[in-house]
XYZ file of C-alpha atoms in Angstrom:
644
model
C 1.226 -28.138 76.993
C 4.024 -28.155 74.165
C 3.558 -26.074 71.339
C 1.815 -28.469 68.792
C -0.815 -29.317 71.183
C -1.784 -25.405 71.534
C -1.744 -25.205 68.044
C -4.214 -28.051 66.990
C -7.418 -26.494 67.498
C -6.171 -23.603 65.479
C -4.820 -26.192 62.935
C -8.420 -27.402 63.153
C -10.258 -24.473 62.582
C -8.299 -23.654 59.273
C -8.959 -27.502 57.881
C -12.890 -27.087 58.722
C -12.489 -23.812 56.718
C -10.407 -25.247 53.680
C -12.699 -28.694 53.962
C -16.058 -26.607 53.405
C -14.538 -25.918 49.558
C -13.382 -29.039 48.673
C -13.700 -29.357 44.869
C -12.407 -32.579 44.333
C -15.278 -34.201 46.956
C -17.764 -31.850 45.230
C -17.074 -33.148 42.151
C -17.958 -36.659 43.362
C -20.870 -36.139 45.994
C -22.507 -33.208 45.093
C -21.628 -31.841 49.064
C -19.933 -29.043 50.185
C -19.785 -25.263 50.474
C -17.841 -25.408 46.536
C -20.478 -27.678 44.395
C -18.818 -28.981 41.341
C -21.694 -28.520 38.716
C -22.107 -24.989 36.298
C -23.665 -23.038 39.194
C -20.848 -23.995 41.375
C -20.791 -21.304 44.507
C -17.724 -19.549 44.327
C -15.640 -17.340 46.936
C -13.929 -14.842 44.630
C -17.159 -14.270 42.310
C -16.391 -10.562 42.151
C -19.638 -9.589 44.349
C -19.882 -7.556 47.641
C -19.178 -10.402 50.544
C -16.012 -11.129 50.914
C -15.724 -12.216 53.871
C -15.473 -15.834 53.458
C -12.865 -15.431 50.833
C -10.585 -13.472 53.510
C -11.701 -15.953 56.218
C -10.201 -19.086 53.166
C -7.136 -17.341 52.484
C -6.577 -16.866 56.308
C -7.087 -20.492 56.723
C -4.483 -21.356 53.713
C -2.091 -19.175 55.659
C -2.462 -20.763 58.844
C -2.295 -24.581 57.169
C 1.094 -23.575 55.932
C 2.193 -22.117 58.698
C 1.142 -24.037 61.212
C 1.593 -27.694 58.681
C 3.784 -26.857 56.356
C 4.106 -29.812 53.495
C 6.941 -31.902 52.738
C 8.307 -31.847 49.365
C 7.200 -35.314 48.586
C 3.405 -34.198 49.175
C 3.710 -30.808 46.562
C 2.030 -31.639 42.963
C -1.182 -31.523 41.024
C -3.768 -31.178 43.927
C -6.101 -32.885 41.264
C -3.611 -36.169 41.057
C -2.680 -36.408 44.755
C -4.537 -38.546 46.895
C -6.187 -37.618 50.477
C -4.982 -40.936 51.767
C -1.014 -40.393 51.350
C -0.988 -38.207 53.979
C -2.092 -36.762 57.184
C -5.127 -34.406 57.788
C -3.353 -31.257 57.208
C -1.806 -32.607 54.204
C -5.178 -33.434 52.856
C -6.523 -29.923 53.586
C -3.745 -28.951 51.734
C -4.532 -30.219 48.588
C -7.785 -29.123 48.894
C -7.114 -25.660 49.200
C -4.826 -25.759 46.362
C -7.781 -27.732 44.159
C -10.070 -24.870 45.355
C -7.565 -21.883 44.794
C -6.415 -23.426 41.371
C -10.519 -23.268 40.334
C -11.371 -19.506 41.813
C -8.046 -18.913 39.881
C -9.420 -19.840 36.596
C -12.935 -18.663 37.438
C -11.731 -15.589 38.191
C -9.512 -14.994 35.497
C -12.142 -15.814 33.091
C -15.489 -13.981 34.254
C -13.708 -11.164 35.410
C -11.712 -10.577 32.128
C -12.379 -7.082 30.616
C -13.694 -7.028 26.944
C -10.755 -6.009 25.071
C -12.300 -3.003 22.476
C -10.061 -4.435 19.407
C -12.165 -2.538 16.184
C -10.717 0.819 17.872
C -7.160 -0.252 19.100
C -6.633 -1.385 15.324
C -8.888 1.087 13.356
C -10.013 -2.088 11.409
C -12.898 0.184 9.434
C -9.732 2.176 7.981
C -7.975 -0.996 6.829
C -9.599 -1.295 3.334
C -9.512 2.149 2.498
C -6.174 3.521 2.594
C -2.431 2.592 2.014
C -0.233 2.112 5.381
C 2.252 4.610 4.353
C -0.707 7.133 4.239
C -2.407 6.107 7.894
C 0.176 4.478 9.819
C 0.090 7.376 12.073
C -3.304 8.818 11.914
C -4.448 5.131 14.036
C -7.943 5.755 16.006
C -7.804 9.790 16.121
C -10.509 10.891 18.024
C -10.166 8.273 20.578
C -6.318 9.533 21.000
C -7.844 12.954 21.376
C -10.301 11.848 24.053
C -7.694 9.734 25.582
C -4.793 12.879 25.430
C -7.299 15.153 27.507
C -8.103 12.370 29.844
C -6.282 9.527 31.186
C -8.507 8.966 34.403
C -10.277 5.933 34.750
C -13.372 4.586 32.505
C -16.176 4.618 34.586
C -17.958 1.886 32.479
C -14.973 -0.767 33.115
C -12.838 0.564 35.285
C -9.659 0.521 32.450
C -7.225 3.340 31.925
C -7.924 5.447 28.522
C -4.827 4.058 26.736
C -6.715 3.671 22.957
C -4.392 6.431 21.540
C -2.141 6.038 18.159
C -0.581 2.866 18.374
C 3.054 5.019 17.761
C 4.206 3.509 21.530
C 3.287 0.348 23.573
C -0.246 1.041 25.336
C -1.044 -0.695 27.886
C -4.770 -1.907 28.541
C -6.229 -3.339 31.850
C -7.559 -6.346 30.640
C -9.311 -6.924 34.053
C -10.343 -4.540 36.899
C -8.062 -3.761 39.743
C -10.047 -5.716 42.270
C -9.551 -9.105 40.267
C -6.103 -8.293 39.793
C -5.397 -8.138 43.301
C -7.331 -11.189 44.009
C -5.571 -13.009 41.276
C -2.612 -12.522 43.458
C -3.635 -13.354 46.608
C -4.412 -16.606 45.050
C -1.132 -17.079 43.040
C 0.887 -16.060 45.927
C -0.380 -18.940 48.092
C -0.129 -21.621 45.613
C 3.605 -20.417 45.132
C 4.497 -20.537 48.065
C 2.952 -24.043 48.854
C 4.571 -25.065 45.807
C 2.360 -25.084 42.823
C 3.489 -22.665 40.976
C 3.300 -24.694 38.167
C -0.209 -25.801 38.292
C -0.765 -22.215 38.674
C 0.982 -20.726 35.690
C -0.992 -23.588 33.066
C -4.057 -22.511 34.472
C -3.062 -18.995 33.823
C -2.019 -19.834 29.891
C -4.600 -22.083 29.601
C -7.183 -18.960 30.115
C -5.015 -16.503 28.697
C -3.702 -18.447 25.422
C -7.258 -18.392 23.811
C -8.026 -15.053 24.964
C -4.827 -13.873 22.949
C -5.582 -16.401 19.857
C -8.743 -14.530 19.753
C -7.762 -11.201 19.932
C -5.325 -12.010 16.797
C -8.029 -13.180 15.085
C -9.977 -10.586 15.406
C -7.280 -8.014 14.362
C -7.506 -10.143 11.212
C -4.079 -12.566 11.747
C -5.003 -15.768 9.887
C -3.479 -18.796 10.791
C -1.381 -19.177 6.619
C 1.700 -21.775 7.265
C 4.711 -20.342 5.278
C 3.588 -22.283 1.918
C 0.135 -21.128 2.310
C 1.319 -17.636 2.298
C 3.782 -18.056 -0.439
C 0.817 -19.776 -2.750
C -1.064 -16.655 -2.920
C -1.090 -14.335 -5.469
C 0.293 -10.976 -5.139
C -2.523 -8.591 -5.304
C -4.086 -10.798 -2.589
C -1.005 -10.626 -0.381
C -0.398 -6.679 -0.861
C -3.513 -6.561 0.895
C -2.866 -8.847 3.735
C 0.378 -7.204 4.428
C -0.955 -4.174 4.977
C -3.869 -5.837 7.479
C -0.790 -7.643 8.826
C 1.153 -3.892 9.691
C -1.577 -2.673 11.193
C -2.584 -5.548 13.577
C 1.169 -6.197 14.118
C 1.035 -2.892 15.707
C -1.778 -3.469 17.744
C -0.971 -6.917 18.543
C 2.908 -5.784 20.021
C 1.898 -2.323 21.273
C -1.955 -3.569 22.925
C -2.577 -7.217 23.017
C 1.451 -8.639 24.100
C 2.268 -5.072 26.386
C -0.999 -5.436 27.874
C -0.715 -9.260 28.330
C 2.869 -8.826 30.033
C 1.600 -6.048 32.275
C -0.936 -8.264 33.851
C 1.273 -11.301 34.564
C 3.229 -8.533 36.370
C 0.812 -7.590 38.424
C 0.063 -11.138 38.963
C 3.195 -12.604 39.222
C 6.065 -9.900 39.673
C 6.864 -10.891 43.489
C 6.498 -14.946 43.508
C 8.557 -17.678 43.565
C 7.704 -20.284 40.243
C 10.319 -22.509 40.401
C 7.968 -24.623 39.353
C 6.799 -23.524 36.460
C 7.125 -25.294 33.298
C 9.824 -22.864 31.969
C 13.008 -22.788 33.183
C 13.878 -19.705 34.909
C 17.943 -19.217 34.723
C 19.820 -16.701 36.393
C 18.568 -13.319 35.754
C 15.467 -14.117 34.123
C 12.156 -12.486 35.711
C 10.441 -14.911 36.690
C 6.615 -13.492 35.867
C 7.683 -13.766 32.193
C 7.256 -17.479 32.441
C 3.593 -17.583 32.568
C 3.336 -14.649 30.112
C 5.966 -16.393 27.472
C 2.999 -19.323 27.757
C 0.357 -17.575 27.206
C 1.476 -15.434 23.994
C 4.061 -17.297 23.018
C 2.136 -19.434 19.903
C 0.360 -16.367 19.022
C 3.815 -13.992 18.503
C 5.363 -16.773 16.421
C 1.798 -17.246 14.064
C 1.810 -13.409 14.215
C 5.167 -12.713 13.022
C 5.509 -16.197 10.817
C 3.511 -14.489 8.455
C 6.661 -11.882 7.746
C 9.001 -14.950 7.683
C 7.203 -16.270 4.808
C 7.449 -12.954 3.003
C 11.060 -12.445 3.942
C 11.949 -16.015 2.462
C 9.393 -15.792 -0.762
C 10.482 -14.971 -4.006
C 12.081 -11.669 -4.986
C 10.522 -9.487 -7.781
C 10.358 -6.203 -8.546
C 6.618 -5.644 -7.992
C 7.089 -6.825 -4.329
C 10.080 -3.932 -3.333
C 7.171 -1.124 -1.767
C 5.021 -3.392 0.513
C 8.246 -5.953 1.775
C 10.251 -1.837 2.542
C 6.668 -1.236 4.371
C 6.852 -4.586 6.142
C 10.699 -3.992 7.085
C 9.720 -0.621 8.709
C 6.839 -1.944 10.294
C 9.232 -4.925 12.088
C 11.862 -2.131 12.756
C 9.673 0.224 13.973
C 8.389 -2.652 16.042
C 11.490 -3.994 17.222
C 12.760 -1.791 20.159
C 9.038 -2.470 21.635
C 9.548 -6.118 21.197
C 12.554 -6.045 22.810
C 10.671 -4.423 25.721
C 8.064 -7.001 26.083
C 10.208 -9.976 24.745
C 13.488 -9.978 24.831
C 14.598 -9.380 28.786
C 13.842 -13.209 29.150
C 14.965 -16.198 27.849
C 11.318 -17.544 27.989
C 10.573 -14.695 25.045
C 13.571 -14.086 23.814
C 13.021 -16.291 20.807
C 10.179 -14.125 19.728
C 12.625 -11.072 19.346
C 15.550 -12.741 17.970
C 12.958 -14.534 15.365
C 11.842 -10.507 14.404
C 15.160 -9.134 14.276
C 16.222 -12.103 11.516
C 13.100 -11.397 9.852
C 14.015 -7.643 9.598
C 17.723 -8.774 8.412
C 16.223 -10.713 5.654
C 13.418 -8.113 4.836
C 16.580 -6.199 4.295
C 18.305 -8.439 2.216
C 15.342 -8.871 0.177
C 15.113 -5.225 -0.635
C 18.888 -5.116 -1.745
C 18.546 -8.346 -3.804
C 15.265 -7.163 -5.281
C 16.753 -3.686 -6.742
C 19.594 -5.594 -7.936
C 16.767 -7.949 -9.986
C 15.199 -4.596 -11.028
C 18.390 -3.138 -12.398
C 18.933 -6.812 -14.297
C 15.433 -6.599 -15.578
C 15.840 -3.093 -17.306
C 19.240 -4.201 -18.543
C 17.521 -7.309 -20.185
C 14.240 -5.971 -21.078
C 13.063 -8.207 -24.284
C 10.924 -6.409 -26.331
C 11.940 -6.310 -29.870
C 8.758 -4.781 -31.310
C 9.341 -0.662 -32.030
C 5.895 1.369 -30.242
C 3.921 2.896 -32.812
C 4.556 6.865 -33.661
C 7.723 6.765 -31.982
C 6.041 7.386 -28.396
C 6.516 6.457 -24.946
C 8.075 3.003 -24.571
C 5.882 1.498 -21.665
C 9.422 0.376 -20.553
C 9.966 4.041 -20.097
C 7.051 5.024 -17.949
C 7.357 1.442 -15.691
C 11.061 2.388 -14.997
C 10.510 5.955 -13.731
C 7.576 5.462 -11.806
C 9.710 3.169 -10.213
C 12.373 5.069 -9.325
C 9.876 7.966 -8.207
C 8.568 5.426 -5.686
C 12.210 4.814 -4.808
C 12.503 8.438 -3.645
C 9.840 8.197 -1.775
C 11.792 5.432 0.277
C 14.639 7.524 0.697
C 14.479 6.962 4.095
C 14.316 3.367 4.607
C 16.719 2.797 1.230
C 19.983 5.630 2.525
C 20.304 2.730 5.125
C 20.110 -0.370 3.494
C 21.833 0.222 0.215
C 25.097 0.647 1.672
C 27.199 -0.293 -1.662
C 27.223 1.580 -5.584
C 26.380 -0.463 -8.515
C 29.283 -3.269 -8.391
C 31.577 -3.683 -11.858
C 29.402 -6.539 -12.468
C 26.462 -5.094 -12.389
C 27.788 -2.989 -16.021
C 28.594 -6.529 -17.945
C 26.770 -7.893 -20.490
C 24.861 -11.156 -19.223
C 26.521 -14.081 -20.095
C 24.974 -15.625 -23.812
C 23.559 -12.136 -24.404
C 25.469 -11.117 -27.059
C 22.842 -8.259 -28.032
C 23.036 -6.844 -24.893
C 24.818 -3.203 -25.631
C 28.068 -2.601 -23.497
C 28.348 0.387 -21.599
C 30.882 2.535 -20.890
C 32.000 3.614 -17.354
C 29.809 5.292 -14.982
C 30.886 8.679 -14.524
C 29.231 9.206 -10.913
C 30.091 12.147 -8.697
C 32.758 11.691 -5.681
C 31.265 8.747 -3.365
C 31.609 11.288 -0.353
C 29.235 13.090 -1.880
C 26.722 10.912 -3.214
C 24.551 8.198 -1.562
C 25.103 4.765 -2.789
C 21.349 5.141 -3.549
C 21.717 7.688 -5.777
C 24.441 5.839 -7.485
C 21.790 2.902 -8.027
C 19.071 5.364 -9.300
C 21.560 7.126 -12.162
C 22.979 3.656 -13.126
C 19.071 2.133 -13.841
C 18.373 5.577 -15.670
C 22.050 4.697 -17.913
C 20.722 1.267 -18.486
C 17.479 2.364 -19.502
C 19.138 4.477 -21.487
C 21.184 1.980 -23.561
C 18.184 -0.098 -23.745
C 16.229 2.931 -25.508
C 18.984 3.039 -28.024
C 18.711 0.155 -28.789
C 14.979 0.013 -28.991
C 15.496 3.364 -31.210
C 17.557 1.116 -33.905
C 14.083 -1.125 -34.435
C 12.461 1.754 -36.491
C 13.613 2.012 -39.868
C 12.702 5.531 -40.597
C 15.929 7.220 -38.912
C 14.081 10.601 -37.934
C 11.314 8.264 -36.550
C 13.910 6.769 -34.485
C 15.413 10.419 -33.272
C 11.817 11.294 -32.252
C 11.334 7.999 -30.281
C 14.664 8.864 -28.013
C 13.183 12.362 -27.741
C 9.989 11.413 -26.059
C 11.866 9.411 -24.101
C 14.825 11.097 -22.737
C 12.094 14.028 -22.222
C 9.970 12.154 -20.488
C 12.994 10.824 -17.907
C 13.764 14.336 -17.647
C 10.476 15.521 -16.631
C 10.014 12.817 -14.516
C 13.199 13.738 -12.530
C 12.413 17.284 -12.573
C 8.438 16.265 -11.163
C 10.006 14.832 -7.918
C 11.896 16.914 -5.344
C 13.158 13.597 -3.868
C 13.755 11.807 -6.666
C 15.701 15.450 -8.369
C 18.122 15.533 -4.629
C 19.041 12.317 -5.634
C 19.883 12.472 -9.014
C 21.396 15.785 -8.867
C 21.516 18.795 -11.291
C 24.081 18.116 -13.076
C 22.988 14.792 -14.672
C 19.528 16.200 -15.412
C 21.591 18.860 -17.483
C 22.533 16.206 -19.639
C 19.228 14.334 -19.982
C 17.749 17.397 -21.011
C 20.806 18.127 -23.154
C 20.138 14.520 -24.699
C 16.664 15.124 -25.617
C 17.420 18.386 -27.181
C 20.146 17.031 -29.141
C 17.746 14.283 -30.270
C 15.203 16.716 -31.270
C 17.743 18.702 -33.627
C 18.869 15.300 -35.110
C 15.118 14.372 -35.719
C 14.577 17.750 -37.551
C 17.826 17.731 -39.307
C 17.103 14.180 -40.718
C 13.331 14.859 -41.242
C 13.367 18.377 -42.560
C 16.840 18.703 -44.454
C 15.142 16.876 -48.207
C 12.244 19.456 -47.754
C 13.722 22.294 -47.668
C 16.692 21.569 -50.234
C 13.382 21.877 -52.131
C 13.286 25.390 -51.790
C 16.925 26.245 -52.268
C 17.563 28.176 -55.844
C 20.678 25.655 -56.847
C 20.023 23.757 -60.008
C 17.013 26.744 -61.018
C 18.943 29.141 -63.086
C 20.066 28.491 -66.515
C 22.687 30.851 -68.491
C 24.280 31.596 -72.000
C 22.061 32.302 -75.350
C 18.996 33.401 -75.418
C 17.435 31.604 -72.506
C 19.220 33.192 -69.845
C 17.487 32.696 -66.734
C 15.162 30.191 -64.978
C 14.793 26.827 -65.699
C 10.827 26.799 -66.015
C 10.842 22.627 -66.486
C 13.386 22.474 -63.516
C 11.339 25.311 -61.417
C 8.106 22.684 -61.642
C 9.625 19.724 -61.330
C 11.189 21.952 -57.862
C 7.474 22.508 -56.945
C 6.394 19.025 -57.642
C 9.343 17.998 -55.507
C 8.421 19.947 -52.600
C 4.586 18.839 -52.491
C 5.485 15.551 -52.679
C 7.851 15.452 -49.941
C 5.290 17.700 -47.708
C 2.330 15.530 -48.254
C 4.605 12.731 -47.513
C 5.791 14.204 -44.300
C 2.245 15.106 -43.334
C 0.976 11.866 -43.969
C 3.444 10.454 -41.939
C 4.211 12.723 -39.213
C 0.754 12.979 -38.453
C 0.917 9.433 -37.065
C 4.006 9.719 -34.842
C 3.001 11.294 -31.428
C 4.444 13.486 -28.917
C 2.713 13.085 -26.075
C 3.739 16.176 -23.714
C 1.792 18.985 -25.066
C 4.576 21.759 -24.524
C 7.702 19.606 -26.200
C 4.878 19.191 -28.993
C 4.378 22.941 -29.661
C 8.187 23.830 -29.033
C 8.404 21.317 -32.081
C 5.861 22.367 -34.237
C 6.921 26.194 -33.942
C 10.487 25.025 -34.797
C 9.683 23.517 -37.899
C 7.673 26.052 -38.639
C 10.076 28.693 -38.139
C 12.114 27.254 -41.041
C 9.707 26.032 -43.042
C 7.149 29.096 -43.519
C 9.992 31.540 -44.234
C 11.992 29.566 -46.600
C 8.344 28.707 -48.519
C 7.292 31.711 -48.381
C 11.157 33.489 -49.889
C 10.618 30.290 -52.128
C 7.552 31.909 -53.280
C 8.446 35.177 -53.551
C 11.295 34.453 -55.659
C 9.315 32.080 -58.629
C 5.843 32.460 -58.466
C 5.474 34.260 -61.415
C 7.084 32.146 -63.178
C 4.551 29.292 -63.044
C 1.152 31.512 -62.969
C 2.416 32.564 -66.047
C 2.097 29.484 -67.615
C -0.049 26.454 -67.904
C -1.829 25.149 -64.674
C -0.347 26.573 -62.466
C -2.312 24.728 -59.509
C -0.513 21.705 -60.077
C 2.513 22.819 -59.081
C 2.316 25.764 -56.652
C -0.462 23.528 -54.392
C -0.377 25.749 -51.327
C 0.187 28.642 -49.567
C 2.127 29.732 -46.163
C -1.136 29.687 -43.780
C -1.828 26.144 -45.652
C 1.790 25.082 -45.099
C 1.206 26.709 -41.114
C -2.022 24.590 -40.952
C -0.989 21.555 -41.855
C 1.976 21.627 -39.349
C -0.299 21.609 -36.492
C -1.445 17.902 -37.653
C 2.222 16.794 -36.561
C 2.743 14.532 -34.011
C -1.132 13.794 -32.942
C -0.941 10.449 -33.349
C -3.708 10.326 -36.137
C -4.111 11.018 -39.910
C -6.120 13.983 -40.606
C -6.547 14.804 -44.844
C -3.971 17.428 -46.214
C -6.691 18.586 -48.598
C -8.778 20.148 -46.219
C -6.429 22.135 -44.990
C -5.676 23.916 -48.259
C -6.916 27.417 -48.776
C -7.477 29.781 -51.561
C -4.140 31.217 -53.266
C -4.994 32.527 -55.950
C-alpha cells in the first residue's frame, strides 16, 4: 500500500469535516452545517463548545498537508469554482470561504466597545483652553488605572484610560477572539490567501476606526471647507482637533496596530494588497488598510491650517497645533513610520509640523509689519491709551507665554529689512539702529519682542504729533510708554526677555514725558505768580503796580479755569501714575499760590472787589487738582470755598 493510498481515508475524513461548512453551497441550498441566512450557525461564535471549531481547523491542517494546492488553484475562494479541480482542491476553497466568514464574524461580534467619552474627556472640551488641560486628560480614571492595571472584569481589557501623555494601548477585543483570529489568519496564509484575509480584516476594521474619529469629534472638512470658516469657529475646532488627535494617535491607531500584531505578527502575506519590501513588517499591511484613510482625514485637517492664510490673530492656536503634532510625532513614528505601508502618514505630519513652523515665523513677521503700518490717523480722546497700545502688549505677553515653543523656532533677529520704511510709505517714520544686547546673550526672540516694542514706539510718536495741544500730546506718550512699562514689569516671562536694562529706559521715557507734559502745561501758570513786571519805582508811587497786580490775578484764574476745564477731560488711566501726577503739580502749584498770596493780598482787599480778582484759595486750588485727568468735566465753581 503506497503512501497516498494510506492517506485517503484520512484525506477523507478532513473533506467530510470542511464539506459540513460549506458557505458558498449554503448560500445557494439552504444545506449544510454553515447556513447562509442571518442566523447562520457559526463555529467560532465565542460560546463554550469548541470542539467542532478545533475538530475544522484540524481538518484545514490535514487538507494542506496531506493536498497541498497548486499555485494556479490559490485566489478568492468566493470566485473559484469547485469544478477546476479535484476533491481536495474543492474542500479547499471551502474551508477558506468558511474561515474567511468566521473571520469577519468574529472580528465583528466579538469587538470590544471602545469607551471613547473617557479616552478623550469630550465633557471637558467646551470648557477649557488646551494649554490649560492638555495634561489633566480623564484624571480619576488615570488614578484608578495607576493603582490598578489588572484586568477589567466587565470586558476583559487592560485599565489603560490614563492621561493620554504616552501611547495607551486598549484591547479592542478579548484575548480568546484574539487568539482565534489567528488561528484563522494563520491558515488562510499559509494556503495562500493572505490577501482575502487582510480586506476582510480592513473591511471590519476601517469603519470601526471611521467611527471612533467621529465620535472623538473629527469631521470629515476637505482643505477648502476648513479654510472657508471663520476664525472663532475654527479656534474651537482646533482645540477639539488637539484633543482627539491625541486620543486618536495615542488610543484608537496604537491600539489598532497592537491588534494586527497579535493577529498578524508571525504570517506570511505576500499576498496582501500592499507591497511588503525588504524590511517592512509585514502585519503593518493590514493595519496601514485599516487606518490608513482615517490618519490622513485626521491629520488633513492640520494641513489645511498649515497652508491657510497667515494673520496675527491665528499665531496662539496654529503654536498650540504645532506642539500638539510635535508632541505627537515621536508616537507617530512608533505606530507609523517603521513601514513603508504607513510611512506616508508620518512623513505627511512631520511636513505639517515644518509648515506649522513656518507659519509661526511668517506670522510674527506680519505682526511686526502690522504695528509698523498701523493706520489710524485719528488722536484717542484725553490723551489715553491708544487701543494700538494695549493690542500690542497683550500680544507680546502671550508671546512669553510661548517662550518655549518660540526659543526654537525663531532662530534669526529682526533682519535690516525688517527696520525700512515700506515701499510708497513715505509717512512711515525711519528708525534708527537697534541697539540690542550681544547676540550670545540674547535670544533671537527677545530681539523680535524689543524691536515690535521700538516700532510701537515710533508709531506712538507719531500718533502723539495728531494732537494739537503739545502738553496733550506729552501726556498721550506718558500713558503709553507707562503702560508698556507696566506691562513688561506684570510678566516674569515677558520681563526675562526683555531684560532690565531696556525697561530702565521705558520707564526713563515715560518719566521724561511726564516732566515735558508739566513743563509745557504748567510753565504759563505759574509765570502768573512770579513778582516780575509787579513793582513800579521813582516818584511818589514807589511800589506795586495795583492795575498790573489784577490784571496778574485775572491772568492766573483764567489760565487755571482753563487748565481745569481742560485737564479734567484728558485721562490717566493707572490710578498710581495719576496721583504721582496730581501731587506733582500740586507741589508747585499750592506753594507758589500760596507765597503769591502772601506777598499781594493786601493789596487787592484793600481796594474795590476784591473777589474778582483773588477767586480762590490754596485748599480750592488743592481741590480742584484732584479733577485732573478723570476723564470728565466736573464745575470749578463748586469747588470754591470761603476766603474771606
Amino acid at each position: 500500500m503506497d503512501g497516498s493510498t494510506a492517506a485517503a481515508p484520512e484525506l477523507e475524513e478532513a473533506e467530510g469535516v470542511v464539506m459540513r461548512w460549506d458557505s458558498t453551497a449554503s448560500a445557494t441550498f439552504g444545506g449544510g452545517g454553515g447556513g447562509g441566512g442571518g442566523d447562520e450557525q457559526m463555529l467560532f461564535d465565542g460560546g463554550g463548545d469548541r470542539a467542532e471549531a478545533e475538530r475544522f481547523l484540524r481538518a484545514v491542517d490535514d487538507l494542506r498537508r496531506l493536498a497541498p494546492p497548486s499555485p494556479a488553484s490559490v485566489g478568492s475562494p468566493r470566485r473559484s469554482s469547485s469544478a477546476s479541480g479535484g476533491a481536495a482542491s474543492n474542500a479547499v476553497h471551502v474551508a477558506m470561504a468558511r474561515l474567511e466568514d468566521e473571520f469577519r464574524h468574529v472580528l465583528s461580534s466579538r469587538a470590544l466597545d471602545l469607551e471613547i467619552e473617557a479616552l478623550a474627556d469630550l465633557s471637558s472640551l467646551s470648557m477649557c483652553s488646551d494649554r490649560d488641560n492638555s495634561s489633566v486628560i480623564t484624571e480619576v480614571a488615570a488614578a484608578a488605572a495607576d493603582e490598578d492595571d489588572s484586568v477589567s472584569s466587565s470586558v476583559g481589557r487592560r485599565s489603560s484610560y490614563r492621561s493620554l501623555r504616552s501611547i495607551r494601548e486598549i484591547d479592542l477585543l478579548p484575548a480568546d477572539a484574539i487568539s482565534d483570529l489567528h488561528a484563522i489568519a494563520s491558515r488562510m496564509a499559509a494556503a495562500g490567501y493572505g490577501r482575502e484575509c487582510v480586506q476582510v480584516y480592513a473591511s471590519v476594521r476601517k469603519p470601526a476606526v471611521d467611527s471612533a474619529l467621529r465620535r472623538l469629534g473629527v469631521e470629515k472638512l476637505s482643505i477648502g471647507d476648513v479654510q472657508r470658516l471663520e476664525w472663532e469657529v475654527l479656534e474651537a475646532k482646533i482645540r477639539r482637533w488637539i484633543r482627539a488627535a491625541r486620543a486618536a494617535v495615542r488610543g484608537v491607531f496604537a491600539s489598532e496596530r497592537r491588534l494586527c500584531f497579535l493577529i498578524f505578527h508571525d504570517l506570511p502575506l505576500s499576498g496582501s494588497t500592499i507591497s511588503t519590501a525588504a524590511g517592512t513588517t509585514i502585519h503593518d499591511a493590514p493595519f496601514a488598510e485599516a487606518v490608513k484613510g482615517a490618519a490622513l482625514q485626521l491629520f488633513g485637517f492640520a494641513e489645511a491650517i498649515s497652508i491657510g492664510r497667515r494673520s496675527p490673530e491665528k499665531l496662539f492656536k496654529i503654536i498650540d497645533l504645532h506642539d500638539a503634532i510635535a508632541d505627537l510625532l515621536p508616537d507617530v513614528s512608533d505606530i507609523f513610520a517603521a513601514s513603508k505601508a504607513g510611512e506616508s502618514i508620518y512623513v505627511q505630519a512631520a511636513e505639517i509640523r515644518s509648515r506649522l513652523a513656518d507659519a509661526v515665523r511668517g506670522i510674527l513677521s506680519e505682526f511686526e509689519n502690522a504695528v509698523l503700518r498701523d493706520p489710524s490717523k485719528t488722536p484717542v480722546p484725553g490723551g489715553t491709551i491708544h487701543p494700538l497700545t494695549r493690542y500690542v502688549m497683550n500680544y507680546i505677553s502671550l508671546i512669553s507665554d510661548y517662550k518655549t515653543t518660540l526659543s526654537e523656532l525663531i532662530v534669526s533677529r529682526p533682519s535690516a529689512s525688517s527696520r525700512i520704511a515700506p515701499e510708497g510709505n513715505e509717512n512711515t517714520p525711519s528708525f534708527p539702529d537697534l541697539d540690542l544686547a550681544d547676540p550670545d546673550s540674547q535670544l533671537p526672540l527677545a530681539a523680535h519682542l524689543i524691536w515690535i516694542i521700538v516700532v510701537l514706539e515710533h508709531n506712538l510718536e507719531s500718533k502723539a504729533s495728531l494732537y494739537k495741544d503739545a502738553s496733550l500730546s506729552h501726556l498721550f506718550v506718558m500713558n503709553n510708554v507707562h503702560y508698556i512699562a507696566h506691562k513688561v514689569k506684570d510678566s516674569p516671562e515677558l520681563r526675562g526677555l526683555i531684560g532690565d536694562e531696556y525697561l530702565k529706559r521705558l520707564t526713563g521715557k515715560f518719566r521724561l514725558a511726564a516732566t515735558r507734559y508739566q513743563r509745557t502745561a504748567w510753565l504759563k501758570i505759574l509765570n502768573c505768580l512770579r513778582d516780575e513786571g509787579l513793582h513800579v519805582s521813582g516818584g511818589f508811587s514807589s511800589g506795586v503796580s495795583k492795575s498790573a497786580l489784577r490784571e496778574r490775578f485775572k491772568s492766573f484764574n483764567a489760565s487755571f479755569e482753563e487748565a481745569h476745564r481742560v485737564q479734567s477731560t484728558w485721562y490717566v488711566p493707572d490710578t498710581q501714575l495719576r496721583e504721582e501726577l496730581r501731587i506733582s503739580i500740586s507741589e508747585k502749584l499750592l506753594p507758589a499760590y500760596r507765597s503769591f498770596l502772601g506777598r499781594f493780598r493786601h493789596h487787592i482787599e484793600n481796594g474795590r472787589h476784591p473777589e474778582l480778582y483773588i477767586k480762590y484759595s490754596v485748599e480750592d486750588l488743592e481741590m480742584a487738582v484732584t479733577d485732573f485727568f478723570e476723564g470728565c468735566q466736573p464745575s470749578l465753581h463748586n469747588r470754591r470755598r470761603s476766603h474771606g
